[in-house]
Short mmCIF file of C-alpha atoms in Angstrom, two decimals:
data_model
loop_
_atom_site.label_atom_id
_atom_site.label_comp_id
_atom_site.label_asym_id
_atom_site.label_seq_id
_atom_site.Cartn_x
_atom_site.Cartn_y
_atom_site.Cartn_z
CA UNK A 689 19.92 18.72 -29.57
CA UNK A 690 18.45 15.24 -29.54
CA UNK A 691 18.55 13.39 -32.85
CA UNK A 692 15.27 11.64 -32.01
CA UNK A 693 12.33 13.37 -30.42
CA UNK A 694 10.19 11.48 -27.95
CA UNK A 695 7.65 10.86 -30.71
CA UNK A 696 10.21 9.55 -33.23
CA UNK A 697 11.78 7.44 -30.50
CA UNK A 698 8.40 5.85 -29.86
CA UNK A 699 7.96 5.12 -33.57
CA UNK A 700 11.43 3.57 -33.68
CA UNK A 701 10.60 1.35 -30.71
CA UNK A 702 7.33 0.24 -32.29
CA UNK A 703 9.16 -0.61 -35.52
CA UNK A 704 11.86 -2.42 -33.55
CA UNK A 705 9.26 -4.58 -31.79
CA UNK A 706 7.43 -5.35 -35.04
CA UNK A 707 10.67 -6.23 -36.85
CA UNK A 708 11.72 -8.46 -33.94
CA UNK A 709 8.39 -10.32 -34.24
CA UNK A 710 7.99 -10.41 -38.03
CA UNK A 711 11.40 -9.53 -39.57
CA UNK A 712 9.80 -6.48 -41.20
CA UNK A 713 6.90 -4.06 -40.80
CA UNK A 714 4.58 -1.93 -42.90
CA UNK A 715 3.29 1.55 -42.18
CA UNK A 716 -0.15 0.16 -41.36
CA UNK A 717 1.41 -2.24 -38.80
CA UNK A 718 3.18 0.63 -37.06
CA UNK A 719 0.04 2.75 -37.24
CA UNK A 720 -2.07 0.00 -35.66
CA UNK A 721 0.51 -0.79 -32.98
CA UNK A 722 0.71 2.86 -31.92
CA UNK A 723 -2.97 3.60 -32.50
CA UNK A 724 -2.04 6.61 -34.65
CA UNK A 725 -3.28 7.60 -38.08
CA UNK A 726 -1.54 6.29 -41.18
CA UNK A 727 -0.67 9.76 -42.48
CA UNK A 728 1.19 10.72 -39.28
CA UNK A 729 2.88 7.34 -39.19
CA UNK A 730 3.94 7.67 -42.81
CA UNK A 731 5.56 11.05 -42.10
CA UNK A 732 7.41 9.67 -39.08
CA UNK A 733 8.60 6.65 -41.07
CA UNK A 734 9.91 8.92 -43.84
CA UNK A 735 11.79 10.99 -41.27
CA UNK A 736 13.31 7.90 -39.64
CA UNK A 737 14.39 6.70 -43.10
CA UNK A 738 15.90 10.10 -43.89
CA UNK A 739 17.88 9.95 -40.63
CA UNK A 740 18.99 6.41 -41.63
CA UNK A 741 17.37 4.56 -38.70
CA UNK A 742 15.25 2.41 -41.00
CA UNK A 743 15.12 1.18 -44.58
CA UNK A 744 11.88 2.17 -46.25
CA UNK A 745 10.42 2.82 -49.66
CA UNK A 746 6.82 4.04 -50.04
CA UNK A 747 4.34 1.15 -49.88
CA UNK A 748 7.19 -1.23 -49.09
CA UNK A 749 8.48 -3.07 -46.08
CA UNK A 750 10.24 -1.34 -43.20
CA UNK A 751 13.41 -2.84 -41.78
CA UNK A 752 15.91 -1.47 -39.31
CA UNK A 753 19.36 -0.29 -40.24
CA UNK A 754 22.19 -1.20 -37.88
CA UNK A 755 22.00 2.39 -36.60
CA UNK A 756 18.27 2.01 -35.92
CA UNK A 757 18.63 -1.35 -34.23
CA UNK A 758 21.42 -0.06 -32.02
CA UNK A 759 19.48 3.10 -31.13
CA UNK A 760 16.35 1.10 -30.24
CA UNK A 761 18.25 -1.39 -28.08
CA UNK A 762 20.11 1.45 -26.37
CA UNK A 763 16.85 3.27 -25.68
CA UNK A 764 15.27 0.10 -24.24
CA UNK A 765 18.25 -0.54 -21.95
CA UNK A 766 18.43 3.10 -20.88
CA UNK A 767 14.73 3.09 -20.11
CA UNK A 768 14.99 -0.12 -18.05
CA UNK A 769 17.92 1.32 -16.10
CA UNK A 770 16.02 4.51 -15.28
CA UNK A 771 12.86 2.57 -14.40
CA UNK A 772 14.85 0.35 -12.05
CA UNK A 773 16.36 3.39 -10.32
CA UNK A 774 12.98 5.08 -9.96
CA UNK A 775 11.27 2.02 -8.51
CA UNK A 776 14.12 0.47 -6.50
CA UNK A 777 15.89 3.51 -5.08
CA UNK A 778 13.49 6.46 -5.24
CA UNK A 779 10.41 4.27 -4.67
CA UNK A 780 8.54 6.03 -7.45
CA UNK A 781 6.31 4.78 -10.23
CA UNK A 782 8.19 3.60 -13.33
CA UNK A 783 6.00 5.80 -15.52
CA UNK A 784 8.23 8.77 -14.72
CA UNK A 785 11.05 7.23 -16.78
CA UNK A 786 9.90 8.64 -20.14
CA UNK A 787 9.49 12.12 -18.76
CA UNK A 788 12.89 11.98 -17.11
CA UNK A 789 14.63 10.69 -20.23
CA UNK A 790 13.37 13.44 -22.47
CA UNK A 791 13.81 16.30 -20.01
CA UNK A 792 17.59 15.91 -19.68
CA UNK A 793 20.21 17.18 -22.09
CA UNK A 794 21.96 14.28 -23.87
CA UNK A 795 25.25 14.74 -22.01
CA UNK A 796 23.54 14.69 -18.60
CA UNK A 797 21.41 11.68 -19.57
CA UNK A 798 24.47 9.72 -20.76
CA UNK A 799 26.35 10.36 -17.50
CA UNK A 800 23.27 9.70 -15.36
CA UNK A 801 22.56 6.37 -17.07
CA UNK A 802 26.27 5.53 -16.92
CA UNK A 803 26.27 6.09 -13.17
CA UNK A 804 23.09 4.06 -12.68
CA UNK A 805 24.48 1.22 -14.80
CA UNK A 806 27.69 1.25 -12.77
CA UNK A 807 25.72 1.11 -9.52
CA UNK A 808 23.55 -1.76 -10.81
CA UNK A 809 26.52 -3.79 -11.99
CA UNK A 810 28.89 -3.02 -9.13
CA UNK A 811 30.19 -6.20 -7.52
CA UNK A 812 30.07 -4.59 -4.09
CA UNK A 813 27.10 -5.10 -1.79
CA UNK A 814 24.19 -2.69 -1.99
CA UNK A 815 25.44 0.53 -0.41
CA UNK A 816 24.02 1.30 3.02
CA UNK A 817 23.00 4.75 1.81
CA UNK A 818 20.33 3.27 -0.50
CA UNK A 819 18.41 1.71 2.41
CA UNK A 820 18.96 4.84 4.51
CA UNK A 821 17.69 7.01 1.67
CA UNK A 822 14.61 4.85 1.18
CA UNK A 823 13.82 5.11 4.88
CA UNK A 824 14.32 8.88 4.70
CA UNK A 825 12.04 9.22 1.66
CA UNK A 826 9.28 7.26 3.36
CA UNK A 827 9.61 9.36 6.52
CA UNK A 828 9.66 12.68 4.63
CA UNK A 829 6.69 11.66 2.50
CA UNK A 830 4.75 10.71 5.61
CA UNK A 831 5.72 13.97 7.36
CA UNK A 832 4.63 16.04 4.35
CA UNK A 833 1.36 14.14 4.12
CA UNK A 834 0.64 14.71 7.82
CA UNK A 835 1.49 18.45 7.49
CA UNK A 836 -0.87 18.72 4.52
CA UNK A 837 -3.66 16.99 6.45
CA UNK A 838 -3.10 19.36 9.38
CA UNK A 839 -3.36 22.41 7.11
CA UNK A 840 -6.54 21.07 5.54
CA UNK A 841 -8.13 20.70 8.97
CA UNK A 842 -7.48 24.34 9.95
#
C-alpha cells in the first residue's frame, strides 16, 4: 500500500515548493497555493507530520524533514521521467503522468521508472525501435480514426 495517497503527495509537493521559495510555509500558504480550504489543508498537514514528512506544530511554521524532502524530490523526478516517456516515446499528453503514477502498485512503478531512467541515461544511441514504434503509433491512430469515420458515415 502506498504511504502517500495522491492527495497527500500533492500537499507534500506544494509544501516542498513553498519551502524551496521561502524556507518555510504556513497552513494558509499551502491552502492558497492548492486552492483548498484551510480545514482540509490543516488535516493533511497533520497527517504529513504524523508520517514524519514535515515538521509542524499547530499555528506554527511548516518545514520539511529529510524524509519529506527526499520523497518530494523523488516524486518530482519520477513524474518528469514518466512525462518524458509519455511525450517522447508514446506521443501522448504529459497530463497522463499523474494517473499512471497512482494506478500502479509501488513495486511495478519502481521497476517501470527504473527502466525508463536507464533508457534515458543509456550512453547508446536512441534505439531504432523507438522511432519505429512512434511511426507505428501514428499509423495505427490514423487507421483507427479513419475506421471510426467510416462507421459514422454508415
